[in-house]
mmCIF file with all atom_site columns, C-alpha atoms and ligand atoms in Angstrom:
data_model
loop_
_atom_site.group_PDB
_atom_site.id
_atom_site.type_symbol
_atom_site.label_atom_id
_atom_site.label_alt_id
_atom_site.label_comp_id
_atom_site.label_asym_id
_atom_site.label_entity_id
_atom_site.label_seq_id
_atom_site.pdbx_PDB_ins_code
_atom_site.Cartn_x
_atom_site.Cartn_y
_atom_site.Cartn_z
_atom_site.occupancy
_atom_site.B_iso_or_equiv
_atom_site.pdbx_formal_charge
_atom_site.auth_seq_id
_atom_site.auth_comp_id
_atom_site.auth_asym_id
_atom_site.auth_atom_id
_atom_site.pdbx_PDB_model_num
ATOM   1   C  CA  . UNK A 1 1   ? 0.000   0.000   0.000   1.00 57.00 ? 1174 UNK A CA  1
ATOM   2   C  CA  . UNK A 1 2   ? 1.684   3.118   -0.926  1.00 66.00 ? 1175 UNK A CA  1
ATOM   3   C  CA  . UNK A 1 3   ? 0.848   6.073   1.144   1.00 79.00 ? 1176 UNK A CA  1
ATOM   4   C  CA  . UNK A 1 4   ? -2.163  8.962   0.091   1.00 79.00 ? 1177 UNK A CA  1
ATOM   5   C  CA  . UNK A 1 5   ? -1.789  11.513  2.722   1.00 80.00 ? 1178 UNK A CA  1
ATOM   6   C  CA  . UNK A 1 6   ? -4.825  13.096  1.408   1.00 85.00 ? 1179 UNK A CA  1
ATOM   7   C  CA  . UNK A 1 7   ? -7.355  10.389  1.649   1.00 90.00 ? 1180 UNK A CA  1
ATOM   8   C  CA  . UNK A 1 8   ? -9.432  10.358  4.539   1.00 91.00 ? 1181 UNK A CA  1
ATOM   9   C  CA  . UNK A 1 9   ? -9.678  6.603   5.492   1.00 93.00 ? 1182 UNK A CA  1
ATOM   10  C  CA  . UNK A 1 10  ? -6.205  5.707   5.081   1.00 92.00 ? 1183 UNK A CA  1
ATOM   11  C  CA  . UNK A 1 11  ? -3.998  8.938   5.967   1.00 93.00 ? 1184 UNK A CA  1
ATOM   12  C  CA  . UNK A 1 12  ? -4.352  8.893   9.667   1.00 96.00 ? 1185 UNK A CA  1
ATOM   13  C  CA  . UNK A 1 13  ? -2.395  5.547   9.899   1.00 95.00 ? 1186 UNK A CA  1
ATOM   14  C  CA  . UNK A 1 14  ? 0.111   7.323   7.131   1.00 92.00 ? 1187 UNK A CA  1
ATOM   15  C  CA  . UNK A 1 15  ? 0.490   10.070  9.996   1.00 93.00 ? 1188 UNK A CA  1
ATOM   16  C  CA  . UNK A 1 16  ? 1.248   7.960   12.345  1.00 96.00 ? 1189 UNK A CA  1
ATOM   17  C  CA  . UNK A 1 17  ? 4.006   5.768   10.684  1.00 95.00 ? 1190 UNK A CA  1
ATOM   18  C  CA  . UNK A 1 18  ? 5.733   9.058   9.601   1.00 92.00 ? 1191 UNK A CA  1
ATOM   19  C  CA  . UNK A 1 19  ? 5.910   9.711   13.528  1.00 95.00 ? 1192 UNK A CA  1
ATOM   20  C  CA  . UNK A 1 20  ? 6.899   6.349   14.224  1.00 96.00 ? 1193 UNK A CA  1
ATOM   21  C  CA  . UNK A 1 21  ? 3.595   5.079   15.576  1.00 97.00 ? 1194 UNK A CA  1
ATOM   22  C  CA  . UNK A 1 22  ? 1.688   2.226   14.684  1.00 98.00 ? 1195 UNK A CA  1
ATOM   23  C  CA  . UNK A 1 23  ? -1.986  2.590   15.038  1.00 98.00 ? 1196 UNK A CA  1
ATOM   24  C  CA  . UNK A 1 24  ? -5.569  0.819   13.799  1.00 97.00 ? 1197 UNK A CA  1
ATOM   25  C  CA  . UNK A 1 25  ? -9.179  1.972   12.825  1.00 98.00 ? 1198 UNK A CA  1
ATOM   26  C  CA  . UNK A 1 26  ? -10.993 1.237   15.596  1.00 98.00 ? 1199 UNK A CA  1
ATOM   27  C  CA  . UNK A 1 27  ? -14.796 0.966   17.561  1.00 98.00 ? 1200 UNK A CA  1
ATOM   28  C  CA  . UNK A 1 28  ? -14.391 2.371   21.052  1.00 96.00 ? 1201 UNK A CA  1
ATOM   29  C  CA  . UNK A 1 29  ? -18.335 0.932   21.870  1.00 97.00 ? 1202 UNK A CA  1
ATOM   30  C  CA  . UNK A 1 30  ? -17.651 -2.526  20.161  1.00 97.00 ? 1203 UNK A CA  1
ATOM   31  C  CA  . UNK A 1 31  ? -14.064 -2.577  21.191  1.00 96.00 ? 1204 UNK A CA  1
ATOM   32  C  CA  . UNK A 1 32  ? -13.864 -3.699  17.601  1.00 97.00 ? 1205 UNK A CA  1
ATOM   33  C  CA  . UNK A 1 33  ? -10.912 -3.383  15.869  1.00 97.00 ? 1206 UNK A CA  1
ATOM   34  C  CA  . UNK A 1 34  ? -11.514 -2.914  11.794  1.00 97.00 ? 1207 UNK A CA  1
ATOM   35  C  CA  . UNK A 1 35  ? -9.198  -3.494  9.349   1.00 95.00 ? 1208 UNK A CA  1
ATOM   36  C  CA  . UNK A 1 36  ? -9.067  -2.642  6.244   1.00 94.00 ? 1209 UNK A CA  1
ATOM   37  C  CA  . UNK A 1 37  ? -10.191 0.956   8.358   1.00 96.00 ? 1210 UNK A CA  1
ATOM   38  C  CA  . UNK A 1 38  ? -13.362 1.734   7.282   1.00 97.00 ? 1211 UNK A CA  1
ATOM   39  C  CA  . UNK A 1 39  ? -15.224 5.303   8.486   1.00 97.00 ? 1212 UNK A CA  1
ATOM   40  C  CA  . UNK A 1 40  ? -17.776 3.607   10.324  1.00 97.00 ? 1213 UNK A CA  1
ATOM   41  C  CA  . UNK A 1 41  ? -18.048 0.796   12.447  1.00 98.00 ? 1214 UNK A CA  1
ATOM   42  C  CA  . UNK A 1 42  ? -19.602 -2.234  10.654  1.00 97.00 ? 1215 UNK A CA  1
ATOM   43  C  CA  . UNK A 1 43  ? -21.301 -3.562  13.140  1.00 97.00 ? 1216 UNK A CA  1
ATOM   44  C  CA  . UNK A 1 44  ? -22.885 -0.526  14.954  1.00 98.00 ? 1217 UNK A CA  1
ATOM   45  C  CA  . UNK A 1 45  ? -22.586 2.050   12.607  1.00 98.00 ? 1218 UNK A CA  1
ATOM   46  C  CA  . UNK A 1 46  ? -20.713 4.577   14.527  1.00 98.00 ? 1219 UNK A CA  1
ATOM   47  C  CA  . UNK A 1 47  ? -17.973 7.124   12.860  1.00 97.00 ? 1220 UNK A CA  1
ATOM   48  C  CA  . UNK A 1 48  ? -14.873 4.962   13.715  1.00 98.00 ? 1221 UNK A CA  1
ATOM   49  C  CA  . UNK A 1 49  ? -11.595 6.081   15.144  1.00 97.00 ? 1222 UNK A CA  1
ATOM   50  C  CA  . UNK A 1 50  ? -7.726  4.965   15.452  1.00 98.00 ? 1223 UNK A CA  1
ATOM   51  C  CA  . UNK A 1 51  ? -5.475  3.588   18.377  1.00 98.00 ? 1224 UNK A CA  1
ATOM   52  C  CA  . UNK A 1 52  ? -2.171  2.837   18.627  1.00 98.00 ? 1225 UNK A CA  1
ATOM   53  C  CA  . UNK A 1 53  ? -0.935  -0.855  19.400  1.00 98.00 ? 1226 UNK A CA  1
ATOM   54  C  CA  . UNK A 1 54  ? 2.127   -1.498  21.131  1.00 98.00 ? 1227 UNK A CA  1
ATOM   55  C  CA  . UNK A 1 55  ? 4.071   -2.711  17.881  1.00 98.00 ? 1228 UNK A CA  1
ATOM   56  C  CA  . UNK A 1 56  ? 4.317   -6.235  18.896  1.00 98.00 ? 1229 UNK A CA  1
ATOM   57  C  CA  . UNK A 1 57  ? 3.359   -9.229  16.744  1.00 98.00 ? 1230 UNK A CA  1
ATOM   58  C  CA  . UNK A 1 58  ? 3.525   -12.921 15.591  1.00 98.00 ? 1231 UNK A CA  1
ATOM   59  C  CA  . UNK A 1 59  ? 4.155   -13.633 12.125  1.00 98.00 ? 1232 UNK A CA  1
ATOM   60  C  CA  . UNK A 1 60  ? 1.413   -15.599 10.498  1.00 98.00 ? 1233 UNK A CA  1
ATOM   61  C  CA  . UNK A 1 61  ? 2.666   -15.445 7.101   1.00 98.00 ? 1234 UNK A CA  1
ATOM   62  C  CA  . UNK A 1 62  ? 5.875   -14.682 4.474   1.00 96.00 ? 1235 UNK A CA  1
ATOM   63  C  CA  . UNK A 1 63  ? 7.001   -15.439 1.218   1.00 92.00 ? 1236 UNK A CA  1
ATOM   64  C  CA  . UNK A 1 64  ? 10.374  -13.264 0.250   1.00 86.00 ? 1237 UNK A CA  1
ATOM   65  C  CA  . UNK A 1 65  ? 10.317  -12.215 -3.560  1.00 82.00 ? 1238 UNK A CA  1
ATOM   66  C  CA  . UNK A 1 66  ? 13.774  -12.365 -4.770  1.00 82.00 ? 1239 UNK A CA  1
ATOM   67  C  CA  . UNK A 1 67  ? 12.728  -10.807 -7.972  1.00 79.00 ? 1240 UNK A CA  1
ATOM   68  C  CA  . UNK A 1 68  ? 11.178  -6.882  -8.556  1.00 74.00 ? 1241 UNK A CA  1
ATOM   69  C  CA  . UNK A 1 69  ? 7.223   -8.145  -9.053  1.00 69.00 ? 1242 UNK A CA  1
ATOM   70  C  CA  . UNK A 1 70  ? 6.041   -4.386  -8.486  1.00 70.00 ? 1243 UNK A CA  1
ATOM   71  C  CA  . UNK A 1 71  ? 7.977   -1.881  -10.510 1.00 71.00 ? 1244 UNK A CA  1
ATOM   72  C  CA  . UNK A 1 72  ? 7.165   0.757   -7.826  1.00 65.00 ? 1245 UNK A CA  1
ATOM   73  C  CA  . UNK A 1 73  ? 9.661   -0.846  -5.417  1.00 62.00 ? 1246 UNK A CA  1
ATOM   74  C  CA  . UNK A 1 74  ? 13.479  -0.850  -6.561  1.00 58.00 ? 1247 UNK A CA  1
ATOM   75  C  CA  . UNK A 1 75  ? 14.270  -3.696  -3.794  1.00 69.00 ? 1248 UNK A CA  1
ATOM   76  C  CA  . UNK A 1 76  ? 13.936  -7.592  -3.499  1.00 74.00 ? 1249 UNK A CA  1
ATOM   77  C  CA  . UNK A 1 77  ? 11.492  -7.728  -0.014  1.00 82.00 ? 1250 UNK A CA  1
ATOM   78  C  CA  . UNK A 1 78  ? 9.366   -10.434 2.222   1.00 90.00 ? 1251 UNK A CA  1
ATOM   79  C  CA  . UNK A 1 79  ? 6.296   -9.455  2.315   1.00 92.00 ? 1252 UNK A CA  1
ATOM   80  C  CA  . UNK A 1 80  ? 4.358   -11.008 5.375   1.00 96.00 ? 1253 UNK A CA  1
ATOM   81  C  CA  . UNK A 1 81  ? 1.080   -11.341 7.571   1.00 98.00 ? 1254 UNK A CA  1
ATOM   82  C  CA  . UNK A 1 82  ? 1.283   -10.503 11.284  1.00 98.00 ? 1255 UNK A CA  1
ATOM   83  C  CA  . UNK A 1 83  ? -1.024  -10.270 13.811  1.00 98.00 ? 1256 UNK A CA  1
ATOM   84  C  CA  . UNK A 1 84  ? -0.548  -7.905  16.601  1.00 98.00 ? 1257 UNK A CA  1
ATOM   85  C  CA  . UNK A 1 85  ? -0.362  -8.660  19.571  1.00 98.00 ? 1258 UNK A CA  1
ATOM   86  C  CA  . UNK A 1 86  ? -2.872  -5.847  21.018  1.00 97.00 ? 1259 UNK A CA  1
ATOM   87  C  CA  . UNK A 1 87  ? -5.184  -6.418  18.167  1.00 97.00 ? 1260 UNK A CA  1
ATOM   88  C  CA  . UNK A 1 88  ? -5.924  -10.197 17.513  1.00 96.00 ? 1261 UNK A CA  1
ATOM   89  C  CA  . UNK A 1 89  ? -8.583  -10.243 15.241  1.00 95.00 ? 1262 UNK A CA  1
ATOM   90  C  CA  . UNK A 1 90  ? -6.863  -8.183  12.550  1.00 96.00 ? 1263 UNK A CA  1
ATOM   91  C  CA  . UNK A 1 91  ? -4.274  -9.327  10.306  1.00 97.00 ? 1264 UNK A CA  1
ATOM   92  C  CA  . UNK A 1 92  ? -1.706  -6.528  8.972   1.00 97.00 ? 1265 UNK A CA  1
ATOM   93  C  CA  . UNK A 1 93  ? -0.261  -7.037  5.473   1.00 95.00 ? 1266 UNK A CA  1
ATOM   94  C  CA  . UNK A 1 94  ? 3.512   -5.727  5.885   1.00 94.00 ? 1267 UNK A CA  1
ATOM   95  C  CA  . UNK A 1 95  ? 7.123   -6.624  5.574   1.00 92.00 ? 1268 UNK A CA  1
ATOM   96  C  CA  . UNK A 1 96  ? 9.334   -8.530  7.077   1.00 95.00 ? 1269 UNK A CA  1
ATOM   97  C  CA  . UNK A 1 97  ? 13.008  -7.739  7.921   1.00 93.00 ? 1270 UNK A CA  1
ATOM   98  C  CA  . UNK A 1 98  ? 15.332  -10.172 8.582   1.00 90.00 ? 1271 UNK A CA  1
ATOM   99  C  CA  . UNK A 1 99  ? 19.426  -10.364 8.728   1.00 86.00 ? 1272 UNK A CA  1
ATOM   100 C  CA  . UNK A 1 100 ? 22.110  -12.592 9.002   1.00 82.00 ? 1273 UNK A CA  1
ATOM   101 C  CA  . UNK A 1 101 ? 21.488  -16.255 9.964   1.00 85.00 ? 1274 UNK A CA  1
ATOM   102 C  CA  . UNK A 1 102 ? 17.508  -15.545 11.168  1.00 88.00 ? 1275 UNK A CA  1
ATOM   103 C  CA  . UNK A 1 103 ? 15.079  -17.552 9.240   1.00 90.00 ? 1276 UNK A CA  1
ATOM   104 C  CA  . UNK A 1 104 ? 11.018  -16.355 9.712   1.00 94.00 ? 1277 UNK A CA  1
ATOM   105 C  CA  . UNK A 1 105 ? 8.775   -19.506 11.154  1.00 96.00 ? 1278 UNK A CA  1
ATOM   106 C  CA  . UNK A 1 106 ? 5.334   -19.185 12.067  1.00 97.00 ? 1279 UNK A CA  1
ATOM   107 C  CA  . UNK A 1 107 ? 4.487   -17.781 15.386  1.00 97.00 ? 1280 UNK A CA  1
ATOM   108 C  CA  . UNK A 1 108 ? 7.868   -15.682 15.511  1.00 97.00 ? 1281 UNK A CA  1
ATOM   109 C  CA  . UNK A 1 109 ? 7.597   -12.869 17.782  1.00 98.00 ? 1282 UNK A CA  1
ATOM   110 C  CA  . UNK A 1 110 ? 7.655   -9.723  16.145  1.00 98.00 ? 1283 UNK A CA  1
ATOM   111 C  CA  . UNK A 1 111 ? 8.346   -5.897  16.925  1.00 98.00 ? 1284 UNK A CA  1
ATOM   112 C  CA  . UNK A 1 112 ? 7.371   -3.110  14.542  1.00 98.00 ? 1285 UNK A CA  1
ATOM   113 C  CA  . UNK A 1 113 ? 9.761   -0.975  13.426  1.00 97.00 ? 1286 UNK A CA  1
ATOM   114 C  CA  . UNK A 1 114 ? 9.699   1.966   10.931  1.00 96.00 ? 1287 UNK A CA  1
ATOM   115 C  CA  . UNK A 1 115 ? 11.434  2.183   7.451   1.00 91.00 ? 1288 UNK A CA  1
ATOM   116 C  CA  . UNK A 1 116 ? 11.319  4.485   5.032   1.00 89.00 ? 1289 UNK A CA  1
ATOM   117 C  CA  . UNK A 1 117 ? 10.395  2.664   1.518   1.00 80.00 ? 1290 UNK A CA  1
ATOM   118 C  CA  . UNK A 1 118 ? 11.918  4.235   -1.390  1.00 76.00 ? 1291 UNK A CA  1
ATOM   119 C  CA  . UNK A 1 119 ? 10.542  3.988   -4.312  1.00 71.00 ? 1292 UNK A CA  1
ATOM   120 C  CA  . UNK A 1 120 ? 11.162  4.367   -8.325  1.00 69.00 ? 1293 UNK A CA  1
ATOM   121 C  CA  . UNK A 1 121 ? 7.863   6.636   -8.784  1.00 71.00 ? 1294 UNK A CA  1
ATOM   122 C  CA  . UNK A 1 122 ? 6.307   7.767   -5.756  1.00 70.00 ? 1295 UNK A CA  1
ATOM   123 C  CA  . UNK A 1 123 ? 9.587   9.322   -3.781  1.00 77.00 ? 1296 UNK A CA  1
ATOM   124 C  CA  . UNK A 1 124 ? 10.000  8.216   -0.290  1.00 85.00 ? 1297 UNK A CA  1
ATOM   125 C  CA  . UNK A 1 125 ? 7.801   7.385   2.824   1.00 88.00 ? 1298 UNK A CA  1
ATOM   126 C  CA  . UNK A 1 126 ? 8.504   6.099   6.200   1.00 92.00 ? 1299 UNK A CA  1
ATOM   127 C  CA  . UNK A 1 127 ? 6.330   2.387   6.724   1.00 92.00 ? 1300 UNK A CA  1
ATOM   128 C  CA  . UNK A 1 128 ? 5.955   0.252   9.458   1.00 96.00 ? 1301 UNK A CA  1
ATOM   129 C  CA  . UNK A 1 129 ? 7.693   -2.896  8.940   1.00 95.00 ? 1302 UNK A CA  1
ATOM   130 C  CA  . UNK A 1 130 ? 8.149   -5.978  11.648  1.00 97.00 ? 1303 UNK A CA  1
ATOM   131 C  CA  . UNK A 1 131 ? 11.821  -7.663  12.658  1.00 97.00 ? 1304 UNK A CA  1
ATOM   132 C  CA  . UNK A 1 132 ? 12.278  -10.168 14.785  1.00 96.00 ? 1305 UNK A CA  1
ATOM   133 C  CA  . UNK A 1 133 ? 11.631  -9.343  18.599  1.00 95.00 ? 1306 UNK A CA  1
HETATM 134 ZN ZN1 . ZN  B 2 .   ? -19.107 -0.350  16.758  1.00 66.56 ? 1447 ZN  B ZN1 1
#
């Protein structure tokens, strides 16, 4: 997903990954957590609204594409399903970063940290990513 600061469903989590923060579309009465965000709660209509989770996670997910399949991106990368920790029901579509002799494995505990992607068209934006914890 490449950032659009100016729409109004997606740019608040776009806000908070350029401050480092890592945050979901919520329901404060449901305590329902909605992702993809949507502006209203689907299951009591109310306007919805965003908290942040703590950043931690457990990767679900991964395949690592050695070759460029989106000519947006000018890097090999793995992308990957978590789920956070703070926010079970929900399953983020992100990246995964791992170095050295680290191999992912289902279940791995995960941190978020914060990147910035640089790409061929769009210029540069800072993304939350996940490493190992
Ligand atoms: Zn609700």
């Amino acid at each position: 997903m490449v950032p659009d600061f100016n729409n109004p469903l997606t740019s608040p989590f776009w806000f908070a990954a350029s401050m480092s923060k890592l945050v979901i579309c919520t329901c404060k009465k449901c305590e329902l957590d909605i992702w993809y965000p949507r502006h209203v709660c689907p299951k009591c209509g109310l306007k919805s609204t965003w908290r942040q989770l703590s950043g931690k996670a457990k990767l679900l997910s991964w395949t690592t594409c050695d070759h460029r399949i989106n000519p947006i991106f000018n890097t090999s990368f793995t992308p990957a399903i978590v789920i956070p920790e703070d926010a079970s029901s929900v399953q983020l579509v992100t990246q995964l970063i791992i170095e050295g002799d680290q191999y992912p494995r289902c279940d791995m505990s995960l941190r978020v940290d914060f990147a910035e992607i640089n790409t061929v068209k769009n210029g540069n934006f800072l993304a939350p990513l996940f490493v190992p914890a």
